[in-house]
XYZ file of C-alpha atoms in Angstrom:
599
model
C 0.141 -0.049 0.087
C 1.431 3.418 -0.949
C 1.872 6.154 1.525
C -1.547 7.228 2.777
C -2.797 10.875 2.478
C -5.361 10.177 5.123
C -3.314 9.547 8.177
C 0.232 8.713 8.995
C 0.531 5.188 10.219
C 4.045 5.988 11.277
C 2.771 8.791 13.536
C -0.034 6.588 15.007
C 2.512 3.790 15.817
C 4.879 6.366 17.459
C 2.092 7.713 19.671
C 0.329 4.432 20.505
C 3.431 2.434 21.224
C 6.427 4.537 21.938
C 4.685 7.395 23.700
C 1.408 6.034 25.312
C 2.678 2.453 25.739
C -0.786 0.894 24.849
C 0.717 -2.702 24.969
C 1.071 -2.202 28.686
C -2.704 -2.135 28.903
C -2.852 -5.902 28.002
C -1.640 -6.653 31.370
C -5.062 -5.818 32.751
C -7.891 -8.317 32.724
C -10.204 -6.509 30.302
C -7.552 -6.427 27.577
C -5.663 -9.716 28.349
C -6.678 -11.318 25.031
C -4.784 -8.636 23.005
C -1.355 -7.803 22.161
C 0.723 -5.633 19.711
C -0.366 -8.182 17.021
C -4.162 -7.629 17.383
C -3.697 -4.046 17.728
C -1.810 -3.879 14.502
C -4.280 -6.042 12.802
C -7.313 -3.860 13.680
C -5.406 -0.739 12.479
C -4.386 -2.259 9.280
C -8.064 -3.353 8.677
C -9.315 0.153 9.639
C -6.976 1.737 7.131
C -7.831 -0.741 4.355
C -11.680 -0.471 4.777
C -11.449 3.371 4.971
C -9.213 3.751 2.109
C -10.980 1.274 -0.128
C -14.782 1.709 0.731
C -15.089 5.169 2.307
C -12.637 7.387 0.608
C -13.488 6.618 -2.935
C -16.858 8.330 -2.749
C -15.761 11.217 -0.612
C -16.425 13.789 -3.328
C -19.699 12.089 -4.441
C -20.952 12.003 -1.006
C -20.587 15.877 -0.723
C -21.760 16.662 -4.313
C -24.935 14.607 -4.236
C -26.305 15.321 -0.751
C -29.381 13.500 0.608
C -32.736 14.446 -0.769
C -36.341 13.992 0.411
C -39.173 13.394 -1.935
C -41.914 13.847 0.700
C -41.839 10.008 1.521
C -38.192 8.890 1.420
C -34.793 10.132 2.015
C -32.412 9.290 -0.838
C -28.579 8.861 -0.446
C -26.040 7.718 -2.963
C -25.671 3.864 -2.913
C -21.938 3.856 -2.088
C -22.721 5.081 1.428
C -24.840 2.208 2.134
C -22.447 -0.174 0.591
C -19.516 1.178 2.609
C -21.535 0.914 5.937
C -22.304 -2.758 5.112
C -18.680 -3.451 4.747
C -17.824 -1.723 7.940
C -20.501 -3.710 9.772
C -19.136 -7.055 8.513
C -15.786 -6.070 10.158
C -17.081 -5.725 13.709
C -15.088 -2.680 14.177
C -17.957 -0.505 15.484
C -18.164 -2.905 18.482
C -14.503 -2.902 18.968
C -14.386 -1.428 22.450
C -17.579 -2.997 23.783
C -17.682 -6.232 25.961
C -17.212 -9.358 24.393
C -20.830 -10.656 25.625
C -22.396 -7.834 23.459
C -20.352 -8.880 20.507
C -17.511 -6.630 21.006
C -13.750 -7.213 21.137
C -12.927 -5.138 24.333
C -10.229 -3.327 22.675
C -8.788 -0.276 24.453
C -10.596 2.885 23.674
C -7.313 4.462 22.613
C -6.795 2.011 20.023
C -10.491 2.000 18.819
C -10.211 5.738 18.513
C -7.077 5.479 16.299
C -8.986 3.047 14.156
C -12.110 5.344 13.757
C -9.601 8.281 12.863
C -8.938 6.632 9.526
C -12.719 6.693 8.638
C -13.102 10.216 9.845
C -10.300 11.292 7.573
C -11.543 9.114 4.649
C -15.275 10.306 4.630
C -16.453 11.799 7.861
C -19.989 12.334 6.890
C -20.597 8.733 5.853
C -18.882 7.475 9.138
C -21.159 9.701 11.037
C -23.945 7.096 11.001
C -22.113 4.374 12.909
C -20.364 6.998 14.977
C -23.745 8.416 16.451
C -24.845 4.710 16.817
C -21.807 4.025 18.961
C -22.393 6.727 21.224
C -26.192 5.761 21.500
C -25.180 2.166 22.311
C -22.679 3.183 24.958
C -25.290 5.337 26.692
C -27.852 2.487 26.849
C -25.129 0.092 28.143
C -24.494 2.430 31.030
C -27.979 3.531 31.801
C -30.535 1.114 30.101
C -32.092 -2.133 31.491
C -30.908 -5.505 30.215
C -33.906 -5.738 28.134
C -33.362 -2.388 26.558
C -29.745 -3.400 25.862
C -30.884 -6.680 24.200
C -33.567 -5.088 22.202
C -31.696 -2.058 20.859
C -27.793 -2.169 21.572
C -27.169 -5.541 20.073
C -28.706 -4.523 16.630
C -26.761 -1.252 16.749
C -23.443 -3.032 17.294
C -24.287 -5.514 14.608
C -24.853 -2.572 12.208
C -28.679 -3.482 11.643
C -29.821 -0.340 13.571
C -28.366 3.030 13.672
C -28.935 5.584 16.523
C -29.345 9.273 17.180
C -29.474 11.739 20.060
C -32.278 14.175 19.905
C -31.611 17.238 22.236
C -32.233 20.641 20.364
C -35.407 22.088 19.513
C -36.087 24.973 17.118
C -36.886 27.475 19.784
C -34.192 26.201 22.338
C -31.013 25.463 20.405
C -28.171 24.763 22.962
C -30.360 26.027 25.899
C -31.654 22.841 26.913
C -33.701 24.135 29.898
C -36.009 25.637 27.230
C -36.978 22.359 25.535
C -40.943 21.765 25.330
C -41.142 18.257 23.982
C -43.581 16.293 26.464
C -43.824 12.733 27.308
C -47.233 11.789 28.521
C -47.329 8.469 30.654
C -49.646 5.677 29.776
C -50.837 2.876 32.070
C -48.695 0.165 30.356
C -45.509 1.966 31.391
C -44.687 3.625 27.990
C -44.817 7.223 27.143
C -46.263 9.064 24.212
C -43.987 11.881 23.033
C -45.087 15.179 21.331
C -42.762 17.790 20.073
C -40.144 18.699 17.462
C -36.439 18.164 17.405
C -34.062 20.243 15.147
C -30.484 19.441 13.839
C -30.759 15.706 14.371
C -27.879 14.208 12.436
C -28.910 10.768 10.966
C -32.479 11.310 11.964
C -34.000 9.740 8.857
C -32.542 7.642 6.148
C -32.976 3.944 4.797
C -29.485 2.895 5.582
C -30.464 0.618 8.379
C -33.586 -1.623 9.548
C -34.417 0.718 12.324
C -33.319 4.119 13.842
C -33.084 4.390 17.505
C -33.771 7.755 18.718
C -32.761 8.942 22.274
C -35.052 11.896 23.016
C -34.983 14.437 25.766
C -38.593 15.324 26.808
C -40.455 16.521 29.853
C -42.869 14.388 31.827
C -45.828 16.739 32.709
C -45.671 17.888 36.333
C -41.806 17.507 36.538
C -39.512 20.259 37.885
C -38.656 23.197 35.649
C -35.541 23.694 33.788
C -32.973 21.041 33.202
C -34.005 19.212 36.387
C -37.125 18.231 34.724
C -35.734 16.629 31.703
C -36.140 12.767 31.004
C -34.563 10.491 28.416
C -36.570 8.112 26.295
C -35.907 5.406 23.634
C -38.046 6.289 20.485
C -37.484 3.817 17.769
C -38.563 4.564 14.244
C -40.210 1.027 14.279
C -41.307 -0.561 17.395
C -39.395 -3.773 18.132
C -41.251 -6.840 18.998
C -40.172 -9.208 21.854
C -38.584 -11.598 19.404
C -36.488 -8.855 17.762
C -38.587 -8.364 14.687
C -39.826 -5.003 13.562
C -43.410 -3.998 14.580
C -45.534 -0.838 13.743
C -44.090 2.335 12.419
C -43.836 4.847 15.265
C -45.131 8.258 15.105
C -41.869 9.874 14.209
C -41.732 11.797 10.966
C -39.398 13.822 8.922
C -40.498 17.496 8.478
C -37.472 18.312 6.425
C -33.795 18.160 5.691
C -31.257 20.953 6.808
C -28.640 21.655 3.877
C -25.229 22.438 5.578
C -21.905 23.696 4.102
C -20.218 20.444 5.141
C -20.885 16.906 6.303
C -23.320 16.884 3.313
C -23.524 13.081 3.255
C -25.002 12.980 6.771
C -28.826 13.662 6.752
C -29.579 16.554 9.212
C -33.274 16.732 10.118
C -36.017 18.473 11.560
C -38.234 15.623 13.294
C -41.712 15.777 14.400
C -42.836 13.495 17.383
C -46.492 12.758 17.652
C -47.996 14.691 14.826
C -50.382 11.712 14.041
C -49.034 10.706 10.632
C -48.628 7.221 12.040
C -50.879 5.679 14.745
C -49.000 3.171 16.609
C -51.528 1.174 18.827
C -54.227 3.182 17.031
C -53.650 6.696 18.462
C -51.198 9.579 17.732
C -48.093 10.114 19.768
C -44.544 8.542 19.368
C -44.257 5.667 21.805
C -41.179 6.030 23.882
C -39.408 3.858 26.734
C -37.906 5.786 29.743
C -34.392 5.212 30.236
C -33.210 5.031 33.839
C -35.126 7.404 36.249
C -37.463 10.230 35.444
C -35.951 13.675 35.396
C -32.507 12.476 35.161
C -32.228 12.481 31.382
C -29.713 15.258 30.955
C -27.192 13.660 33.067
C -27.609 10.365 31.143
C -27.478 12.101 27.832
C -24.123 13.765 28.882
C -22.644 10.205 28.887
C -23.176 10.306 25.131
C -22.397 14.083 24.785
C -19.035 13.899 26.541
C -18.078 10.977 24.378
C -19.334 12.763 21.227
C -17.312 15.832 22.218
C -14.115 13.861 22.197
C -14.991 12.198 18.950
C -15.830 15.769 17.380
C -12.172 16.726 18.520
C -10.980 13.433 16.790
C -13.003 14.245 13.579
C -11.671 17.860 13.459
C -8.061 16.376 13.963
C -8.652 13.812 11.212
C -9.882 16.394 8.736
C -6.910 18.648 9.649
C -4.568 15.832 9.084
C -5.743 14.570 5.872
C -5.693 18.177 4.504
C -2.009 18.461 5.831
C -0.964 15.238 4.021
C -2.607 16.359 0.780
C -1.023 19.826 0.925
C 2.298 18.345 1.761
C 2.084 16.032 -1.301
C 1.001 18.864 -3.409
C 3.975 21.057 -2.173
C 6.492 18.363 -3.071
C 5.107 17.910 -6.526
C 4.102 21.356 -7.658
C 7.079 23.280 -9.350
C 6.725 27.002 -9.110
C 9.185 29.949 -8.855
C 12.852 30.080 -7.828
C 14.652 30.786 -4.562
C 15.129 34.507 -3.575
C 18.837 34.074 -4.250
C 18.393 32.237 -7.464
C 16.515 34.537 -9.982
C 17.980 33.141 -13.129
C 14.848 32.671 -15.313
C 16.774 30.023 -17.261
C 16.963 27.830 -14.085
C 14.415 25.255 -13.568
C 11.592 25.892 -11.363
C 11.659 24.331 -7.825
C 8.977 22.531 -5.980
C 6.974 24.991 -3.891
C 8.008 23.240 -0.761
C 11.487 24.745 -1.260
C 9.962 28.270 -0.539
C 10.335 29.152 3.314
C 6.688 30.530 3.474
C 5.185 27.295 2.222
C 7.430 25.355 4.664
C 6.166 27.722 7.377
C 2.461 26.763 6.468
C 3.334 23.090 6.351
C 5.131 23.098 9.735
C 2.074 25.076 11.296
C -0.293 22.398 9.964
C 1.954 19.553 11.292
C 2.241 21.214 14.796
C -1.478 21.582 14.876
C -2.760 18.132 13.452
C -0.042 16.083 15.132
C -0.542 17.918 18.343
C -4.402 17.261 18.019
C -3.731 13.685 17.416
C -1.694 13.367 20.567
C -4.583 15.155 22.453
C -7.333 12.906 21.451
C -5.297 9.715 21.802
C -4.337 10.833 25.290
C -8.147 11.369 25.896
C -8.650 7.762 24.879
C -5.936 6.654 27.176
C -7.494 8.435 30.033
C -10.774 6.767 29.357
C -8.936 3.310 29.462
C -7.379 4.215 32.745
C -10.731 5.605 34.201
C -12.303 2.127 33.559
C -9.480 -0.359 34.199
C -6.660 1.308 36.175
C -5.611 -0.992 39.192
C -6.671 1.189 42.096
C -9.726 3.552 42.705
C -7.447 6.459 43.344
C -5.773 5.972 39.777
C -9.381 5.640 38.270
C -10.773 8.691 39.906
C -7.660 10.797 38.881
C -8.061 9.714 35.305
C -11.722 10.520 35.580
C -10.866 14.067 36.888
C -8.216 14.759 34.039
C -10.517 13.663 31.342
C -13.472 15.576 32.590
C -11.186 18.936 32.926
C -9.766 18.101 29.381
C -12.962 17.310 27.588
C -13.769 20.971 26.473
C -10.216 21.309 25.191
C -10.343 17.996 23.309
C -13.379 19.063 21.630
C -12.646 22.683 20.853
C -8.760 22.950 20.220
C -8.723 20.563 17.253
C -12.073 22.189 16.098
C -10.254 25.649 15.995
C -6.747 24.855 15.059
C -7.198 21.913 12.625
C -9.702 24.118 10.725
C -6.852 26.613 10.628
C -4.731 23.774 9.281
C -7.384 23.240 6.509
C -7.243 26.927 5.655
C -3.506 26.780 5.379
C -3.771 23.548 3.143
C -5.878 25.603 0.743
C -3.436 28.293 0.832
C -0.487 25.865 -0.096
C -2.535 24.876 -3.052
C -2.923 28.428 -4.119
C -5.692 29.020 -6.774
C -6.264 25.310 -6.979
C -7.070 25.161 -3.360
C -10.393 26.756 -3.562
C -11.574 24.568 -6.655
C -13.395 21.367 -6.290
C -10.675 19.646 -8.264
C -8.940 19.152 -4.932
C -10.306 17.836 -1.482
C -8.829 20.538 0.650
C -11.829 23.120 0.239
C -14.226 20.120 1.075
C -12.201 19.393 4.302
C -12.438 23.020 5.163
C -16.253 23.071 4.734
C -16.545 19.817 6.618
C -14.391 21.026 9.477
C -16.097 24.459 9.827
C -19.043 22.606 11.378
C -17.132 21.144 14.245
C -16.681 24.337 16.373
C -20.450 24.280 16.572
C -21.047 20.408 16.851
C -21.878 19.063 20.381
C -21.711 22.497 22.118
C -20.264 25.619 20.481
C -16.751 27.016 21.253
C -18.162 29.489 23.743
C -20.207 26.837 25.591
C -16.991 24.829 25.843
C -15.116 27.728 27.074
C -17.663 28.498 29.832
C -17.627 24.781 30.790
C -14.043 24.835 31.241
C -13.660 28.065 33.131
C -17.043 28.131 34.905
C -17.084 24.518 35.951
C -14.210 22.248 35.130
C -11.368 24.179 36.778
C -13.455 25.352 39.622
C -15.368 22.201 40.868
C -13.897 20.155 43.751
C -11.804 23.111 44.867
C -10.052 23.268 41.709
C -8.877 19.688 41.717
C -9.171 19.322 38.046
C -6.727 22.170 37.294
C -4.440 21.111 39.936
C -4.260 17.489 38.623
C -3.510 18.806 35.091
C -0.898 21.043 36.444
C 0.762 18.017 38.249
C 1.085 16.066 35.036
C 2.377 18.974 33.048
C 4.993 19.775 35.785
C 6.064 16.128 35.824
C 6.804 16.474 32.013
C 8.630 19.676 32.792
C 10.878 17.765 35.352
C 11.601 15.104 32.801
C 12.528 17.778 30.190
C 14.682 19.461 32.701
C 16.582 16.343 33.499
C 17.047 15.846 29.822
C 18.833 19.107 29.450
C 19.484 21.144 26.484
C 16.807 22.367 24.222
C 14.222 20.073 25.944
C 14.988 21.870 29.320
C 14.510 25.161 27.826
C 11.288 24.133 26.469
C 10.327 22.894 29.959
C 10.998 26.061 31.526
C 8.837 28.018 28.910
C 5.980 25.522 29.679
C 6.335 25.640 33.455
C 6.098 29.531 33.395
C 2.883 29.210 31.263
C 1.412 26.837 33.810
C 2.247 29.037 36.743
C 0.622 31.839 34.921
C -2.459 29.874 34.155
C -3.043 29.038 37.783
C -2.473 32.577 38.866
C -4.823 33.947 36.310
C -7.547 31.340 36.979
C -7.528 32.602 40.778
C -7.868 36.091 39.592
C -10.698 35.204 37.297
C -12.675 33.337 40.091
C -11.911 35.884 42.661
C -13.568 38.674 40.615
C -16.798 38.205 42.687
C -19.125 38.502 39.617
C -19.689 35.495 37.366
C -20.403 37.778 34.475
C -16.805 39.384 34.799
C -15.257 35.808 35.369
C -16.858 34.483 32.140
C -16.865 37.490 29.841
C -13.814 36.358 28.106
C -14.039 32.689 28.681
C -13.079 31.838 25.014
C -9.706 33.584 25.473
C -9.193 31.378 28.490
C -10.011 28.023 26.618
C -7.642 29.131 23.849
C -4.846 29.912 26.052
C -5.168 26.850 28.218
C -5.652 24.736 25.060
C -2.318 26.023 23.592
C -0.638 25.271 26.886
C -2.029 21.649 26.870
C -0.943 20.986 23.434
C 2.590 22.468 24.064
C 2.816 20.152 26.985
C 1.826 17.221 24.563
C 4.586 18.462 22.106
C 7.071 18.315 24.908
C 5.965 14.818 25.765
C 6.466 13.860 22.145
C 9.851 15.470 21.989
C 11.032 13.429 25.022
C 9.641 10.197 23.391
C 11.513 11.204 20.162
C 14.703 11.948 21.930
C 17.728 9.976 20.514
C 15.701 8.987 17.382
C 17.228 9.237 14.196
C 15.889 10.045 10.765
C 13.411 12.387 9.138
C 10.546 11.254 11.323
C 12.234 12.180 14.539
C 13.663 15.306 13.110
C 10.229 16.249 12.126
C 8.988 15.791 15.671
C 11.663 18.008 17.198
C 11.114 20.706 14.302
C 7.325 20.878 15.076
C 7.969 21.004 18.718
C 10.441 23.901 18.070
C 7.791 25.640 15.895
C 4.971 25.277 18.437
C 7.167 26.703 21.285
C 8.417 29.664 19.179
C 5.438 30.532 17.071
C 2.308 29.393 19.129
C 2.898 29.205 22.924
C 3.980 32.765 23.193
C 0.421 33.591 22.123
C -0.639 32.770 25.505
C 1.120 35.582 27.212
C -1.035 38.492 26.000
C -4.209 36.248 26.235
C -3.383 35.787 29.825
C -2.603 39.219 30.546
C -5.910 40.244 29.059
C -7.681 37.847 31.349
C -5.818 38.846 34.448
C -6.902 42.551 33.764
C -10.599 41.453 34.245
C -11.370 43.391 30.946
C -14.876 44.418 30.510
C -14.778 45.454 26.834
C -17.153 42.729 25.845
C -19.337 42.874 28.706
C -19.724 46.761 28.764
C -20.449 46.754 24.940
C -24.174 47.936 24.449
C -25.916 45.647 21.956
C -27.220 48.839 20.317
C -23.590 49.701 19.357
C -23.168 46.564 17.336
């Protein structure tokens, strides 16, 4: 197989085996059946299936977006064919328990596998991706009967799943949802309402669609404390697993987005009476867990989805980088500044320093983001399988603190990488003859997906670094300082980078205290996005120092590339945190005091 333009297997191997030492996980009971051989085999399989069955119709998936004729949704046939191949591999169940048909792979390895599909054709992969999150929620909070009835078919690829949170009038403000769930004597509920922006909400790619729907039971508490969660299948499922009546869930229309155009994005009506299951209107729903605890259950899926959004943003940035790198090596244009003889042959554009700047920036963003999302996967494995309760709790605390960054940093900076990939291509970059414009459009959705950039910022500053007496920020500071200590001991350039990172960590902790000491939540959170971006840059700088330590002593272009990207990030990117933290420390009120009438 020729060198891939989707992801770098060399980089994946370095991060998984040399840096994160994922083989060490096989000493734990859950992963005891695995080893380097099985990890390599599933990574090979993922690359092959993504390359041969998902990537070839990337452009067609975008060009021929889903259509709705009033009765049925139509997609190009290649999407369904690719999903059938994926289902046969069993990869979507890779991290689930063996008694559910899974392989009990570590989450970090499964995430590396899925990155191949996200890079190849992210909108086609969205259907099984959403289903995995849906199934994971039901495994954690559903009954054994619900798991048998819905999860097993999802993991087998027969059913796909969604999550239905937003409503037209509510958007991200979930306390304002109005969909109601009326209880019935048989223990079921009848749902009435509308849900907007539901990815994968209607199609004919699977036998059934399992909607997880947030709704209110009449008489419940106001606000988010009165939200419950329901399973609402497109077709009711009989006790023997066969499909029953069509449920009262209908497609009101498709939303047409700038990217992810192969994923149906829908407005769904529940209970409009077009279908009459049991002879009456109302979508039949089945309560998950306890009443009024639905939002906490849904966050099981949302937090996982946020990590996967970050992973998808990384993958889109990564493939754009590799394609622009390939182009830069092959495209002759111009001559070096010191060689202006017009008779001399043109040089590949990679010979121009500004093109190398753009490629090096992309490399630092996408390889830093890959390290970030794989580290999050490793934390999830630690949270579930670490030997002691203290280690598991520490991993949970770190992952909880990092989740807003894992979602938002790649969504911002790998989008920037896509922008630079277009620039490297020059005029060809914004034409549809090359993929980079498509990757940019796809990736532009990710700063909005699963909670906008601003929501993640308020979550990080308003909650994650403040809860438990600041324990999350303290734990993050500890692991970063441990890396600083290792770099200091290594000496030389690594020690200098460690000193730079240590000063940034100290400043973040100091500024965080100032922000939370302001005495006014509006002032504290007025510039939360600046805080998110500064802390995110510090975290990725830490991960670059980790990579540089892992690469120490390594010879050849790959290792020199790691050192060059680390150097770039510390010279060009980490210094950006200084002015940002100074602004935050000043408790600046510019945005807070701007009258909306002035805008």
